[in-house]
mmCIF file of C-alpha atoms in Angstrom:
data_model
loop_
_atom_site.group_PDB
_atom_site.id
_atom_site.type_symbol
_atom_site.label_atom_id
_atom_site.label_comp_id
_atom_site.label_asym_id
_atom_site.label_seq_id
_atom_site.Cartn_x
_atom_site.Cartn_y
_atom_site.Cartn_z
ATOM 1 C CA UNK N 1 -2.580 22.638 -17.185
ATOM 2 C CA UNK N 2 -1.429 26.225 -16.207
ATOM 3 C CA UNK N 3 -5.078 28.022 -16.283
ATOM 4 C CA UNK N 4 -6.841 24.446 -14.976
ATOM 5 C CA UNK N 5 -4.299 24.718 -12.229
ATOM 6 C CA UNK N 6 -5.634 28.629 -11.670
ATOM 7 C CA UNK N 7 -9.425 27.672 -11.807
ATOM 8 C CA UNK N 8 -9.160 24.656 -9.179
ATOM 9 C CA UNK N 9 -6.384 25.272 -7.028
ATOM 10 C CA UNK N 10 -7.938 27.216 -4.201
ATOM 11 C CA UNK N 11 -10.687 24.556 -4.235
ATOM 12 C CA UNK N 12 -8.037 21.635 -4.146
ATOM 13 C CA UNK N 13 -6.534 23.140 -1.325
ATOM 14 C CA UNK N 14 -8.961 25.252 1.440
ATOM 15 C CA UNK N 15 -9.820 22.182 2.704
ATOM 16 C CA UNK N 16 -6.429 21.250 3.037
ATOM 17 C CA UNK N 17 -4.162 23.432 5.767
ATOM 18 C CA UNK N 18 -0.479 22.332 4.774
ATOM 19 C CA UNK N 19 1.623 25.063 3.485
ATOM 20 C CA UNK N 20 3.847 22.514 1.058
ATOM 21 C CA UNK N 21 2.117 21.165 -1.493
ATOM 22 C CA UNK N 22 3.528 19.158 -4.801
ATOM 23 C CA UNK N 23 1.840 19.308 -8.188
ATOM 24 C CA UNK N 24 2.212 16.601 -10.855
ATOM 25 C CA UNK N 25 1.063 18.429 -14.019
ATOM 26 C CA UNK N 26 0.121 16.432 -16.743
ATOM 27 C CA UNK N 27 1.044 17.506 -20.699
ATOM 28 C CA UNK N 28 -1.386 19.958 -22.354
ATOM 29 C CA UNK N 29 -1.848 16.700 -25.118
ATOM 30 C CA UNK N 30 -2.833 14.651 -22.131
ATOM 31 C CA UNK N 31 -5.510 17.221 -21.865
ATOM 32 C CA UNK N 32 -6.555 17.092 -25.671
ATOM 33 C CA UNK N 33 -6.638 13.328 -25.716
ATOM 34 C CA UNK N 34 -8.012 12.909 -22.537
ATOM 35 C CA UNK N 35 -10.620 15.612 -22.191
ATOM 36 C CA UNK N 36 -11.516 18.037 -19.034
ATOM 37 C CA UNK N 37 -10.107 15.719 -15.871
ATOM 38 C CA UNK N 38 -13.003 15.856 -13.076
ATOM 39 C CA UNK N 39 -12.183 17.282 -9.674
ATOM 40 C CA UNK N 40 -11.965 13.647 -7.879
ATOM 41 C CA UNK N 41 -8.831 13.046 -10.871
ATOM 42 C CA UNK N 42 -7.043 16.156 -10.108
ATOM 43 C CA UNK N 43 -7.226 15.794 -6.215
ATOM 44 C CA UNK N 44 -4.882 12.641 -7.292
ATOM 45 C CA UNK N 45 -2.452 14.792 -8.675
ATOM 46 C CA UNK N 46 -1.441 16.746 -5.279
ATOM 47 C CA UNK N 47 0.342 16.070 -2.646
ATOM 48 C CA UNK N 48 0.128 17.938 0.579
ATOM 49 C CA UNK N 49 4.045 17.889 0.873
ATOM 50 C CA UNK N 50 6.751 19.462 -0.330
ATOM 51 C CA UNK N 51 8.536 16.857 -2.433
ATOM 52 C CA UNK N 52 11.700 17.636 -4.220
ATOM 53 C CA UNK N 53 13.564 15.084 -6.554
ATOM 54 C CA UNK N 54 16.061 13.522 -4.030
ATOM 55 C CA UNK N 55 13.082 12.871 -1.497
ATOM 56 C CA UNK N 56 11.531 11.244 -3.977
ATOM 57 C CA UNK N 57 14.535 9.188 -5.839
ATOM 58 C CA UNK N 58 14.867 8.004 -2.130
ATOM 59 C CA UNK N 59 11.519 6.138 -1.180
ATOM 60 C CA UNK N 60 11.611 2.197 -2.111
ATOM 61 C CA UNK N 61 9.340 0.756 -4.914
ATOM 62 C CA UNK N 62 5.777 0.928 -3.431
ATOM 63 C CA UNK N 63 5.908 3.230 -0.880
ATOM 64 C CA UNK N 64 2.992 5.645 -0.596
ATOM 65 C CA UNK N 65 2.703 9.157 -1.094
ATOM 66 C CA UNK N 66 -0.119 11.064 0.206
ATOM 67 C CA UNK N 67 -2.800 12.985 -2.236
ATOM 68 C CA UNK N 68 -5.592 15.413 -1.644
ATOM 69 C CA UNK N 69 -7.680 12.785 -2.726
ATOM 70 C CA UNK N 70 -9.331 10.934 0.524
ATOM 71 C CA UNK N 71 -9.430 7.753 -0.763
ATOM 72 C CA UNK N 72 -5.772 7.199 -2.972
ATOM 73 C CA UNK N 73 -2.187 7.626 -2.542
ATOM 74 C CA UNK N 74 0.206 7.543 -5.142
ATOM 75 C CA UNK N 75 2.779 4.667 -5.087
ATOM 76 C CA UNK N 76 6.268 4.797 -6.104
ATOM 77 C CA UNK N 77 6.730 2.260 -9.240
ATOM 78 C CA UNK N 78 10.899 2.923 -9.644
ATOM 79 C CA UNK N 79 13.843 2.121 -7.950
ATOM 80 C CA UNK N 80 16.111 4.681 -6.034
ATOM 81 C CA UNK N 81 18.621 3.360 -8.270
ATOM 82 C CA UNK N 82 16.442 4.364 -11.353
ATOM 83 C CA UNK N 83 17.606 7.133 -13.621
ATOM 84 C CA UNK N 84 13.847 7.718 -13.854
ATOM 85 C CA UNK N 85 11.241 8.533 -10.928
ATOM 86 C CA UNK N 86 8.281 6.885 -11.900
ATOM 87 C CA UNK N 87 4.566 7.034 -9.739
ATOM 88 C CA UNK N 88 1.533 4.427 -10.686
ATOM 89 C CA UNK N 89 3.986 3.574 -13.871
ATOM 90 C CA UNK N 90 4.217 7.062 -15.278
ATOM 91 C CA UNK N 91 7.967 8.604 -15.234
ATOM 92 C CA UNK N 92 8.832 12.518 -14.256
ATOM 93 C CA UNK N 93 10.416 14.898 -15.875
ATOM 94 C CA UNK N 94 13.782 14.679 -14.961
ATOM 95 C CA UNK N 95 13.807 18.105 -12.605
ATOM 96 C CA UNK N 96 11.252 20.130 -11.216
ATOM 97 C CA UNK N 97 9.344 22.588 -13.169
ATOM 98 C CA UNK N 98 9.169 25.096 -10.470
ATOM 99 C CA UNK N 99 10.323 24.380 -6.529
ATOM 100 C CA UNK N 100 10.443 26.886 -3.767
ATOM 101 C CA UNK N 101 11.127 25.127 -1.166
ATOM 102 C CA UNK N 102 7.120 24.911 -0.367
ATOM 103 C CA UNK N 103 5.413 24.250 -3.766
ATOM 104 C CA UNK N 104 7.197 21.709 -6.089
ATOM 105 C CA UNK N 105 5.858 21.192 -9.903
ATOM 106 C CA UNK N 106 6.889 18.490 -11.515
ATOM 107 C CA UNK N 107 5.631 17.558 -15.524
ATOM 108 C CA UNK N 108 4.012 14.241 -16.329
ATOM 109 C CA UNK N 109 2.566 12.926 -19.590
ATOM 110 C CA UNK N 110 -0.173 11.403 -19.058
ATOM 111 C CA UNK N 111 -2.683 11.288 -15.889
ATOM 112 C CA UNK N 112 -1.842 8.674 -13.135
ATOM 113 C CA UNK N 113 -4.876 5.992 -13.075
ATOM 114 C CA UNK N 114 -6.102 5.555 -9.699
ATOM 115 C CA UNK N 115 -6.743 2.223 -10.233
ATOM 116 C CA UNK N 116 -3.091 1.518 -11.237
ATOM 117 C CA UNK N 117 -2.147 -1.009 -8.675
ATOM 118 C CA UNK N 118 1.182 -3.105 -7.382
ATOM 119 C CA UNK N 119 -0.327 -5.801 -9.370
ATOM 120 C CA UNK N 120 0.203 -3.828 -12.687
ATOM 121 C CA UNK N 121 3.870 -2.658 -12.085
ATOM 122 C CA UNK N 122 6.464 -4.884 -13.969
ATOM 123 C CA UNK N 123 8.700 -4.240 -10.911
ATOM 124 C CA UNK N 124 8.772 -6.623 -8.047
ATOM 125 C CA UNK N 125 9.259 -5.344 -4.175
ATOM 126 C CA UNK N 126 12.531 -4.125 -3.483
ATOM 127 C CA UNK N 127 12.643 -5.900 -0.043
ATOM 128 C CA UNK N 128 16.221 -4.455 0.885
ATOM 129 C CA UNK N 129 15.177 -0.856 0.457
ATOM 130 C CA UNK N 130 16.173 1.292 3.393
ATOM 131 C CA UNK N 131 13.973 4.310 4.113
ATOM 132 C CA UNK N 132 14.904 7.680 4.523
ATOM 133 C CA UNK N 133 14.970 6.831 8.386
ATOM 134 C CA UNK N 134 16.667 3.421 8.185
ATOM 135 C CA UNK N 135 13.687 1.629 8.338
ATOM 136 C CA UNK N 136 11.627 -0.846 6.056
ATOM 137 C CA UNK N 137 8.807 0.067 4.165
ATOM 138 C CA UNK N 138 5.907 -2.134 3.880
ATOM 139 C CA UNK N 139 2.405 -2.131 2.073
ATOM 140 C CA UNK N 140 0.098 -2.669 5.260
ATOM 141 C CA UNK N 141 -2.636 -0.469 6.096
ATOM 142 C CA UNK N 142 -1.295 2.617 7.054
ATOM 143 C CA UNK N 143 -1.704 2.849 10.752
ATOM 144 C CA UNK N 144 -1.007 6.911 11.227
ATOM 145 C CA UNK N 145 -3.898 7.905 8.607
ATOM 146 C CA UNK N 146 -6.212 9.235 10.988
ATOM 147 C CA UNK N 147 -3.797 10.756 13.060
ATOM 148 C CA UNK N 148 -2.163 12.626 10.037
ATOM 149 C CA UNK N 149 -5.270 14.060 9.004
ATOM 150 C CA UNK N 150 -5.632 15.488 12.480
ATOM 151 C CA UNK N 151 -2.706 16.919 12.581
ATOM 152 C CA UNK N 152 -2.775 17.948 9.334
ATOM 153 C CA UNK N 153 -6.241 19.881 10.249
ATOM 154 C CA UNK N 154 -4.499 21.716 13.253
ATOM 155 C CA UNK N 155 -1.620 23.416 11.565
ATOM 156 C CA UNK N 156 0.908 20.168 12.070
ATOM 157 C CA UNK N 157 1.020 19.491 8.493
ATOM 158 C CA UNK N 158 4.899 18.095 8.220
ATOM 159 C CA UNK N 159 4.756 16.044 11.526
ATOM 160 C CA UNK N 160 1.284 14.587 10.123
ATOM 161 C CA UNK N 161 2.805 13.685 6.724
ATOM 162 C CA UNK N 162 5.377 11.730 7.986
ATOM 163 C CA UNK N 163 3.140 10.017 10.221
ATOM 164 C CA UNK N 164 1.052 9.060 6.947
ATOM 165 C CA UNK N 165 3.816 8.387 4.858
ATOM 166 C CA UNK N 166 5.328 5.940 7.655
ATOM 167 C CA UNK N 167 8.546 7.404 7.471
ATOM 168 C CA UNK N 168 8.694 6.463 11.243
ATOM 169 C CA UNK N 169 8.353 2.862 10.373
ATOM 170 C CA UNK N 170 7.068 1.614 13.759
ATOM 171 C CA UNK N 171 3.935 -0.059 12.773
ATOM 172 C CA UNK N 172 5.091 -3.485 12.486
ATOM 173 C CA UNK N 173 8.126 -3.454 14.981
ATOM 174 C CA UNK N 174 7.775 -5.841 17.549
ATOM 175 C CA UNK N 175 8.122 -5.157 21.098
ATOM 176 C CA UNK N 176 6.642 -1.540 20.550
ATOM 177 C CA UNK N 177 2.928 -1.607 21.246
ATOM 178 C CA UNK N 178 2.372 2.466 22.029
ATOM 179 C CA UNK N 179 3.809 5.309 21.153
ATOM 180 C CA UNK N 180 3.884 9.175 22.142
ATOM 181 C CA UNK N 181 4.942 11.806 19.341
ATOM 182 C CA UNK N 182 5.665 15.223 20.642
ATOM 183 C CA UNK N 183 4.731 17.552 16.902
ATOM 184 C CA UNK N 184 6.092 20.730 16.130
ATOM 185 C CA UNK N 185 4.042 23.145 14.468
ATOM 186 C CA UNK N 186 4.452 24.319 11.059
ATOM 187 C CA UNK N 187 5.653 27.725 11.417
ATOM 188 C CA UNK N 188 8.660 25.927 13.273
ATOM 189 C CA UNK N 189 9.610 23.558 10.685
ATOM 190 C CA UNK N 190 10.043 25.823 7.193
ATOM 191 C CA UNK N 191 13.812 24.652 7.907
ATOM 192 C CA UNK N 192 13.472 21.218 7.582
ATOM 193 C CA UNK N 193 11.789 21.245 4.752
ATOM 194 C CA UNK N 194 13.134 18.783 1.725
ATOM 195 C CA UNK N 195 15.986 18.408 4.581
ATOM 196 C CA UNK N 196 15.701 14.501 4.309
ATOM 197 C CA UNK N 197 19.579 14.004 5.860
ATOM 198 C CA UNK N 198 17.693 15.420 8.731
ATOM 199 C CA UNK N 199 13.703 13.816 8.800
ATOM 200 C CA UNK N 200 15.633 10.721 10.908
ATOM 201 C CA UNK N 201 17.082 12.762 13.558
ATOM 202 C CA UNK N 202 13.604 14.756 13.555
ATOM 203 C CA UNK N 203 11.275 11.861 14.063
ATOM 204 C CA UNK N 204 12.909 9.946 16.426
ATOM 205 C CA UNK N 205 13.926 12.546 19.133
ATOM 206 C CA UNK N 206 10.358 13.293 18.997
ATOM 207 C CA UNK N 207 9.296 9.896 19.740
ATOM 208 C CA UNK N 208 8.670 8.262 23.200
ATOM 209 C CA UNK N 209 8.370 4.295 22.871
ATOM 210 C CA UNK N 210 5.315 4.537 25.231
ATOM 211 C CA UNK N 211 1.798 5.966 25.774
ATOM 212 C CA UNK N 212 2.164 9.877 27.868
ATOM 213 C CA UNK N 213 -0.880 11.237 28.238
ATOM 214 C CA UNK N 214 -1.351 14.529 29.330
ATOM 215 C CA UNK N 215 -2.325 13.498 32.377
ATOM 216 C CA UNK N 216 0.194 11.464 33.092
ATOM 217 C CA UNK N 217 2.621 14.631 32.065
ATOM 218 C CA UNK N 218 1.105 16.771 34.463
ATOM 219 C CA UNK N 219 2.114 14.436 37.167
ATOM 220 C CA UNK N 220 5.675 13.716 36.409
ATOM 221 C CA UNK N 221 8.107 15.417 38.616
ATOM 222 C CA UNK N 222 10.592 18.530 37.524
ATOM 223 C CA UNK N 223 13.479 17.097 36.283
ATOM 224 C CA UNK N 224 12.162 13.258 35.609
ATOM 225 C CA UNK N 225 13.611 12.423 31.821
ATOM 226 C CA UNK N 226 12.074 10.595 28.877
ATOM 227 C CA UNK N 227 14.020 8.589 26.641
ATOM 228 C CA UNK N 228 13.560 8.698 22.934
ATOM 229 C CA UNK N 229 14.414 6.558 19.612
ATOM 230 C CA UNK N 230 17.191 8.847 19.212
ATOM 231 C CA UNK N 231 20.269 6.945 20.504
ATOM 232 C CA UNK N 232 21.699 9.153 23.381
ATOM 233 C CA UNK N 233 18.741 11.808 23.169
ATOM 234 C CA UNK N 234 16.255 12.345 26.073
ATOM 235 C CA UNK N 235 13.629 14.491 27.108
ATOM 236 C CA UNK N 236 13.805 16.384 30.182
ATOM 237 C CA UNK N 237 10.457 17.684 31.779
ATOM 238 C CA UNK N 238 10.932 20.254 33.944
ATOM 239 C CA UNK N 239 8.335 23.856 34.820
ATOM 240 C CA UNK N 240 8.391 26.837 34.105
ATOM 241 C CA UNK N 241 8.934 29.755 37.121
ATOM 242 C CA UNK N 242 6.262 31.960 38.656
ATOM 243 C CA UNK N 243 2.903 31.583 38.521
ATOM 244 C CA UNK N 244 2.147 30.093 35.091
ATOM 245 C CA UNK N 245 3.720 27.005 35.927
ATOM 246 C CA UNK N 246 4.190 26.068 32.457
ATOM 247 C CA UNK N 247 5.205 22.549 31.976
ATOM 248 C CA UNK N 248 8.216 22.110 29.084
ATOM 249 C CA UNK N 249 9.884 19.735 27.962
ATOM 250 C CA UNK N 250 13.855 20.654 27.176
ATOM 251 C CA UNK N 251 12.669 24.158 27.832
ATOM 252 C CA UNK N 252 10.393 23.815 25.189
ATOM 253 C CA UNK N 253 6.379 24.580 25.562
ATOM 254 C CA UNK N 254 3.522 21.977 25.157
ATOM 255 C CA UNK N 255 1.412 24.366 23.554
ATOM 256 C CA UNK N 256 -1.709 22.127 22.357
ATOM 257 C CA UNK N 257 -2.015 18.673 25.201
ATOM 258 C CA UNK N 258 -3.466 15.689 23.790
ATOM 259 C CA UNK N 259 -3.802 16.876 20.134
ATOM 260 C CA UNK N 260 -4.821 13.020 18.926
ATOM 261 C CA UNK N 261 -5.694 10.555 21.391
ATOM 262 C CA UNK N 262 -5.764 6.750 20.822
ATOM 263 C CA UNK N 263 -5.589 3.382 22.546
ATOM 264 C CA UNK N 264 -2.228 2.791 21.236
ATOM 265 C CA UNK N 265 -1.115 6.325 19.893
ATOM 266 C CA UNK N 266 -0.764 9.892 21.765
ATOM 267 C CA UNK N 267 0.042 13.439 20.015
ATOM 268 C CA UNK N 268 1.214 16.322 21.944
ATOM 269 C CA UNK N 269 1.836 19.897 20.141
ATOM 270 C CA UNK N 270 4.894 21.613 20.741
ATOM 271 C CA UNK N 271 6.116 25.195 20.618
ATOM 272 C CA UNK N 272 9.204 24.867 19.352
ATOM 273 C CA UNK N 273 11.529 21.802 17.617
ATOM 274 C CA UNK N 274 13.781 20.042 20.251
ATOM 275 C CA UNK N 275 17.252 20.712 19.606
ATOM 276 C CA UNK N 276 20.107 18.002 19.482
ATOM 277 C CA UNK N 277 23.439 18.994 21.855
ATOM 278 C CA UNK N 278 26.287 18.872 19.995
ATOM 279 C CA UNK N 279 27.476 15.659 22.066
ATOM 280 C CA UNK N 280 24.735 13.886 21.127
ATOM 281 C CA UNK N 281 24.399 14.771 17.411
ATOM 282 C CA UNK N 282 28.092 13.445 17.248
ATOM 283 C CA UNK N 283 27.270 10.032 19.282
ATOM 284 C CA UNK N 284 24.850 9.097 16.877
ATOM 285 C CA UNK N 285 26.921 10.243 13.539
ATOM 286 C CA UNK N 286 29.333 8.010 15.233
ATOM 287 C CA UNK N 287 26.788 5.027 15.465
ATOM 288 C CA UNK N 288 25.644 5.413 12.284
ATOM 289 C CA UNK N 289 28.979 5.654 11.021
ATOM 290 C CA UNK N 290 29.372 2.072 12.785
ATOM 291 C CA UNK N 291 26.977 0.695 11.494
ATOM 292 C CA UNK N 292 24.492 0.108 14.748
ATOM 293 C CA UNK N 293 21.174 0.456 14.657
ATOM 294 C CA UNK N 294 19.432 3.298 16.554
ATOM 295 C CA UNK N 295 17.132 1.851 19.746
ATOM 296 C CA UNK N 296 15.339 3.047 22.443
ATOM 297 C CA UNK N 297 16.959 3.227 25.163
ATOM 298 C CA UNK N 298 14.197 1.937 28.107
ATOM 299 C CA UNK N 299 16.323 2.202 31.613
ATOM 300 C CA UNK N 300 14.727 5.296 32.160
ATOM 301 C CA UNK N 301 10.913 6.144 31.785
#
């Protein structure tokens, strides 16, 4: 696999701008029996995140993972309560090969089928699986696809695989018919990397249960807040002094306006990640101590 990995990787990935990546190498006797994989099969075998063990022994049974390949994701087939992390029926190695932090190998025998589907696996839905943001997991078309790959293209390669990966779990809530997701780039979020105690907190301070536009940013007042799915967390919009007039939101820049645009579904980059104060950080360890679900909070905008 090592010198097939050589030949095709920078093909795999130019098109592809993420700087994590995960590789599930198959056995050199999967090679012998199954001959020289074509490049449609290997694109099946990537992942444009970075994906170590825990992330992974974390996800319910069937929850997608993202590939290189346009037209399949890989689907979880084990249990978090497995000894074993399996994908499309085929178990890991029990550790990583190699992982630093931004390219994770792990070693599989044999070459996932891309036609594997939920109706093969011997395991039923685990319907009482909690995601790694508290949320359900569910096997509907994924919503965020075409917003992922736009972010993805424009150097927002985490935010964009969660989107994809639904780790937001918004798509079927009801009562929440728009959404606005302010994205950090990638340079700003090597940290946070394989940091899943943290991807909750991430995702929903970033998220405003309505549609912003830029537009409609540029016309909010200095000092009007937004409130976010992070219980006690809002957004404050204020400018910038002197001329630029830079508008920010908790001090931070909105460095790319309107990055994807939909009926339902708005995308604003950002300079920088928005912090948590330490008073909030501790109200919502306390809630989720409690047990109480985290909300959106909708008296203000």
């Amino acid at each position: 696999m090592s010198l097939t990995l050589q030949l095709v990787s920078k093909t795999l990935t130019r098109a592809h701008h993420s700087p994590f990546l995960t590789i599930f190498s198959p056995s050199d006797s999967a090679f012998v029996s199954s001959g020289q994989p074509s490049l449609s099969l290997l694109e099946f075998h990537f992942s444009p995140l970075s994906l170590p063990l825990y992330s992974l022994k974390k996800l319910p049974c069937n929850s997608k993972i993202p590939t290189l390949s346009p037209s399949h994701s890989l689907v979880i087939t084990s249990f978090p309560s497995d000894c074993n992390v399996s994908l499309k029926g085929v178990n890991l190695t029990h550790k990583p090969i190699y992982n630093d932090g931004l390219l994770v190998i792990y070693g599989i025998n044999e070459f996932f089928n891309p036609g594997y589907g939920v109706s093969d696996s011997p395991f039923k839905t685990d319907q009482d699986a909690i995601s790694p943001c508290g949320f359900s997991f569910n096997d509907s078309v994924n919503a965020f696809e075409e917003a992922s790959g736009v972010l993805r293209s424009k150097g927002y390669s985490l935010m964009g695989s969660f989107l994809e990966l639904q780790l937001l779990g918004f798509s079927d809530r009801s009562g929440i018919a728009e959404l606005t997701v302010f994205a950090p780039f990638d340079g700003v979020m090597m940290d946070y990397v394989g940091n899943v105690s943290e991807y909750s907190s991430l995702l929903l301070r970033h998220t405003v249960p309505c549609k912003i536009s830029w537009s409609d940013l540029v016309g909010f007042d200095d000092g009007d807040a937004l409130k976010t799915f992070l219980n006690g967390f809002k957004i404050n919009v204020t400018r910038s002094d002197g001329d630029d007039d830079l508008l920010m939101l908790n001090g931070v820049v909105i460095s790319s306006p309107n990055l994807y645009y939909s009926d339902w579904l708005v995308v604003h980059g950002i300079h920088e990640v928005l912090a948590v104060p330490a008073t909030t950080k501790e109200a919502t360890e306390s809630s989720s101590q409690m047990g109480g679900e985290i909300a959106p909070d909708r008296s203000e905008f």
